[in-house]
Amino acid sequence: MANFGTIGLSIAFGMGIYSVVAFFMFNSNRGLKYLLSAKNAVYGTALFTTLSVFAMLYALITGDFSIEYVTQYTSQDLPTIYKLTALWAGNAGSLLFWAWILVLLAALVTVSKENREYIPYASPIMMVVSVFFLFMLNFVSQPFVQLLNPPPDGMGMNPMLQNPGMVIHPVTLYLGYVGFTVPFAFAMAALIMKNPGDQWIKLTRKWTLISWLFLTLGNLFGAQWAYVELGWGGYWAWDPVENASLMPWLTGSAFLHSVMVQERKNMLKIWNMVLIIVTFGLTLFGTFLVRSGVVASVHAFGNSSLGAYFLIFTSLIILAALYLVADRINLLRQGNQFESYISKESSFLLNNLLLVGSAFSIFWGTVFPIVSEAVVGQKIAVGIPFFNQVNAPIGLAFTLLMGICPLIAWRKANFENIAKNFLWPWIIAIIGMLLMVFIGGITKPYALIAYTICVFVISSTLQDIFKGVRVRKKLTGENLIVSLIRLLSKNRRRYGGYVIHMGIVMMIVGITGSNVFNSEAVKTFKPGETAEVGGYTISFKGLQQTSRDNMEVIYADLSVIHNNNDMGNLQVEKVFYSTSEQPMTEPAIISTFKEDLYVLLTGWEDDGTAIFKIHINPQIKWLWTGGWVIVIGVIFALWPGKGSGVGSRYLGRGEVSYGKRVR
Amino acid sequence: MPKKIKLILALSVLLGAFGYLMVSGFNNAKTYYMTINEVTASADKGKLGKQTLKVSGKLVGESVQWEPSKMELRFEMISEDQKETMPVLYKGVKPDNFNDGIEVIVDGKYTVEQVFLADKVLTKCPSKYEEQQ
């Protein structure tokens, strides 16, 4: 198997290089045969990489401990699902996985008929990136290294990675990372072809949106994994590795919005180019951060030489891309100018500045220890308060814009119209705020501002839908429901966007609640004792010990009563894995939309007394649910067929488009 | 007002607000990485003041005193060269893998009583994602 995999990777590497060369030959007018041959080489690269991945999966499942990687990350008693996911548990395997997704995407892009014009340029760019990964797999971080004396059993997987969240989190994140290579390659192709219009944006829209969705989910699954597995009661710690995946999400979100301005108004071309280059660069930079060990992180991969290669490759490709932009700058300059400062396009630009500003602050905070050590010789880090203090106000301003942006007109809006349009949403938001203060008893200013903004965004979005329905009803004579369904389904791109916004609002609610109102307590229980914590009546029955699969478990049974409702039993565990010295504290969670009860077993004494740490984390469920709402929104917007296209250009407020493309 | 001036004004307001956030956030959250030797040396000269520090060292196993009922953890850390030790007080839960010789990173302040008052205690697990090589 090991030889099979190694040979597969070398053939894939060779074919990858050949495809780039053959595309180059075709582009220098050496004939059509080179194009066909180049395309075939792309498919061949994909095929042989796939075979290598299968070889690795086969070795992992069958427990072929003659392969070092298999020995390092699995053991015989590991459940099968984690044997499979060991593919991305270590450096070499996750690079293989990454390369695999990348070459599959390259093949998909190359085979697609609608990309015909762009293939000779976009495919080789994707292949250059693929060749880099295949180079790493062949020469730097080889997954199929064999051991001279195979051990009878492997070392097992890190217990923290044995969690469903770790099955899905890396996959979604990598799909998101890799996916952004497609719009990047098309953007570069457009520049090479001197075709700076919006064609590349239209062709890659679905790729961009799907990649963005996976990046969103990757971040969320990661946060959820940290929450249920790391046992510190939170889900986001501004760790360098977390920041590495948030930064491309922020710039990618900015890109998704600013391309709309280019599609509708033929402007912001340079900005869009720079945004996609930066986003693509950040996906590679994230890999560099995670693999190089240059920043101290709780959950980075170990130190390795991979970082240097990534840094060099990223710098080269970004420099080449920026050179291309500079060279074609006159082409990109053509187009429209801003006509008014109060218009949809200017509000989009503001949204972009906020997102990019946020990404910049996170970048700065993440690399600051490296910079300060290089410049003043003293390593200075910035803690969590820095990130919160900078990003909370930016986040709120950005949420507020989400309520304003979709509703103001393209080109030129005026204050009277805006005042009229936003009268009701503001009245509702202020009523909501008063209710929260006098009935809900919320007095913390940050929370109050955040919730009020959320109410505003929801009501302004609903108002817009309602207005559209009313106009449609009048024009067509349909009843309310039919008219609502037809309105939404014929402008799916627009209303899908609204659904995504609602998902983001839910996430903002969750983030606000869990950060502002969280509380924690430490309680010592004797067996049979009952205590009241944060409105929950918790009874401790006693400690038990059991063994299952590859671990020993000490657990406590707790029964929980809240507001006279029996919330059931909680089993709080401390798990000792046979393959690891370090025990794992597994939290038990009762989750509702109001709050999470999050209990950890922190220790015990000889007489059976147990010590628990109990967190009350309000509204966290809103965060996860918001993520699923975003999934629905993206699917709604992208579902093939009528209504997923761009709306008419220069759509004014009050006119309702029925999804016809006016071109 | 001409368009250009308006634009410059709006942008400077934005940039100013952003800069203010960055600078004030930075001053509230900066943490100095130090070794135990540096901490004791600077403390002798009275240079530490109220700065937040991030100090790493090895755990001295036999120094660990953990009182679960008070949620109070006391331990000593020793420098890489085994020359200096530093006592630490942490009001919180004892980490899972708190064994002798493990690498510990503490965030907090060094007090005049020559005890490090930690807000956060992190233990570096020797086998995170990659095995030791």
Tab-separated table of N, CA and C in Angstrom, chain A residues 177 180 212 215-216 219 236 238 242-258 271 275 278-279 282-283 351-363 387 391 394-395 398 504:
chain	number	residue	atom	x	y	z
A	177	TYR	N	-11.449	26.732	2.611
A	177	TYR	CA	-10.129	27.254	2.238
A	177	TYR	C	-9.836	27.002	0.772
A	180	PHE	N	-11.757	28.817	-2.235
A	180	PHE	CA	-11.437	30.183	-2.649
A	180	PHE	C	-10.345	30.233	-3.713
A	212	TRP	N	-17.598	30.070	0.850
A	212	TRP	CA	-17.892	30.926	2.007
A	212	TRP	C	-18.750	30.169	3.014
A	215	LEU	N	-16.608	27.748	4.846
A	215	LEU	CA	-15.745	28.450	5.786
A	215	LEU	C	-16.538	28.851	7.033
A	216	THR	N	-17.778	29.323	6.797
A	216	THR	CA	-18.654	29.671	7.917
A	216	THR	C	-18.868	28.460	8.810
A	219	ASN	N	-15.726	27.302	10.730
A	219	ASN	CA	-15.505	28.098	11.937
A	219	ASN	C	-16.474	27.719	13.047
A	236	TRP	N	-14.693	30.434	21.884
A	236	TRP	CA	-13.820	31.223	21.021
A	236	TRP	C	-12.816	31.948	21.904
A	238	TRP	N	-9.837	33.609	20.551
A	238	TRP	CA	-8.937	34.423	19.730
A	238	TRP	C	-7.551	33.801	19.679
A	242	GLU	N	-7.588	29.947	15.480
A	242	GLU	CA	-8.968	30.373	15.222
A	242	GLU	C	-8.964	31.626	14.350
A	243	ASN	N	-8.066	32.565	14.690
A	243	ASN	CA	-7.981	33.791	13.907
A	243	ASN	C	-7.658	33.490	12.453
A	244	ALA	N	-6.810	32.481	12.251
A	244	ALA	CA	-6.392	32.140	10.896
A	244	ALA	C	-7.580	31.752	10.027
A	245	SER	N	-8.605	31.155	10.622
A	245	SER	CA	-9.745	30.782	9.792
A	245	SER	C	-10.820	31.870	9.779
A	246	LEU	N	-10.775	32.781	10.757
A	246	LEU	CA	-11.756	33.868	10.750
A	246	LEU	C	-11.378	34.945	9.737
A	247	MET	N	-10.079	35.202	9.569
A	247	MET	CA	-9.664	36.300	8.678
A	247	MET	C	-10.136	36.120	7.235
A	248	PRO	N	-9.895	34.941	6.614
A	248	PRO	CA	-10.410	34.801	5.248
A	248	PRO	C	-11.933	34.840	5.189
A	249	TRP	N	-12.588	34.445	6.281
A	249	TRP	CA	-14.052	34.542	6.305
A	249	TRP	C	-14.475	36.004	6.209
A	250	LEU	N	-13.794	36.863	6.946
A	250	LEU	CA	-14.153	38.283	6.944
A	250	LEU	C	-13.902	38.911	5.576
A	251	THR	N	-12.703	38.663	5.009
A	251	THR	CA	-12.432	39.271	3.705
A	251	THR	C	-13.289	38.608	2.621
A	252	GLY	N	-13.558	37.322	2.778
A	252	GLY	CA	-14.439	36.637	1.827
A	252	GLY	C	-15.847	37.198	1.869
A	253	SER	N	-16.334	37.513	3.071
A	253	SER	CA	-17.658	38.127	3.194
A	253	SER	C	-17.661	39.493	2.521
A	254	ALA	N	-16.579	40.249	2.704
A	254	ALA	CA	-16.485	41.560	2.053
A	254	ALA	C	-16.534	41.376	0.536
A	255	PHE	N	-15.800	40.385	0.043
A	255	PHE	CA	-15.745	40.115	-1.398
A	255	PHE	C	-17.131	39.781	-1.959
A	256	LEU	N	-17.864	38.913	-1.248
A	256	LEU	CA	-19.207	38.532	-1.696
A	256	LEU	C	-20.091	39.754	-1.894
A	257	HIS	N	-19.907	40.760	-1.036
A	257	HIS	CA	-20.755	41.950	-1.146
A	257	HIS	C	-20.252	42.908	-2.218
A	258	SER	N	-18.929	43.090	-2.265
A	258	SER	CA	-18.454	44.116	-3.190
A	258	SER	C	-18.547	43.663	-4.644
A	271	TRP	N	-10.619	47.027	-6.301
A	271	TRP	CA	-10.911	46.589	-4.935
A	271	TRP	C	-11.259	45.104	-4.898
A	275	LEU	N	-9.321	42.186	-2.999
A	275	LEU	CA	-10.008	41.396	-1.969
A	275	LEU	C	-9.853	39.897	-2.205
A	278	VAL	N	-6.296	38.895	-1.437
A	278	VAL	CA	-6.053	38.870	0.006
A	278	VAL	C	-6.721	37.648	0.645
A	279	THR	N	-7.963	37.372	0.214
A	279	THR	CA	-8.668	36.231	0.799
A	279	THR	C	-7.936	34.929	0.510
A	282	LEU	N	-4.850	34.747	2.533
A	282	LEU	CA	-5.104	34.434	3.945
A	282	LEU	C	-5.383	32.957	4.164
A	283	THR	N	-5.996	32.299	3.150
A	283	THR	CA	-6.230	30.866	3.343
A	283	THR	C	-4.890	30.123	3.419
A	351	ASN	N	-19.558	48.645	4.501
A	351	ASN	CA	-19.577	47.279	5.022
A	351	ASN	C	-18.232	46.595	4.756
A	352	ASN	N	-17.688	46.839	3.559
A	352	ASN	CA	-16.384	46.277	3.217
A	352	ASN	C	-15.282	46.801	4.123
A	353	LEU	N	-15.309	48.124	4.349
A	353	LEU	CA	-14.258	48.707	5.183
A	353	LEU	C	-14.315	48.121	6.590
A	354	LEU	N	-15.535	47.916	7.101
A	354	LEU	CA	-15.660	47.348	8.452
A	354	LEU	C	-15.105	45.932	8.493
A	355	LEU	N	-15.490	45.120	7.498
A	355	LEU	CA	-15.027	43.730	7.490
A	355	LEU	C	-13.510	43.656	7.346
A	356	VAL	N	-12.975	44.476	6.428
A	356	VAL	CA	-11.539	44.440	6.210
A	356	VAL	C	-10.805	45.002	7.435
A	357	GLY	N	-11.382	46.049	8.035
A	357	GLY	CA	-10.778	46.613	9.254
A	357	GLY	C	-10.713	45.577	10.358
A	358	SER	N	-11.795	44.833	10.499
A	358	SER	CA	-11.833	43.786	11.510
A	358	SER	C	-10.762	42.737	11.222
A	359	ALA	N	-10.680	42.326	9.948
A	359	ALA	CA	-9.664	41.334	9.579
A	359	ALA	C	-8.262	41.881	9.855
A	360	PHE	N	-8.066	43.170	9.546
A	360	PHE	CA	-6.752	43.768	9.768
A	360	PHE	C	-6.395	43.759	11.259
A	361	SER	N	-7.356	44.120	12.102
A	361	SER	CA	-7.051	44.155	13.539
A	361	SER	C	-6.708	42.760	14.045
A	362	ILE	N	-7.394	41.766	13.529
A	362	ILE	CA	-7.120	40.404	13.966
A	362	ILE	C	-5.749	39.944	13.477
A	363	PHE	N	-5.431	40.329	12.236
A	363	PHE	CA	-4.122	39.989	11.677
A	363	PHE	C	-3.019	40.610	12.536
A	387	PHE	N	-8.862	41.909	21.134
A	387	PHE	CA	-9.724	41.477	20.034
A	387	PHE	C	-11.191	41.838	20.299
A	391	ASN	N	-13.220	44.464	18.030
A	391	ASN	CA	-14.170	43.843	17.119
A	391	ASN	C	-15.634	43.932	17.537
A	394	ILE	N	-17.045	47.109	15.914
A	394	ILE	CA	-17.086	46.899	14.467
A	394	ILE	C	-18.233	45.947	14.127
A	395	GLY	N	-18.356	44.893	14.929
A	395	GLY	CA	-19.413	43.911	14.688
A	395	GLY	C	-20.795	44.534	14.781
A	398	PHE	N	-21.462	46.745	11.804
A	398	PHE	CA	-21.653	45.900	10.641
A	398	PHE	C	-23.062	45.280	10.658
A	504	ILE	N	-27.105	35.460	10.516
A	504	ILE	CA	-26.038	36.232	11.170
A	504	ILE	C	-26.600	36.947	12.397
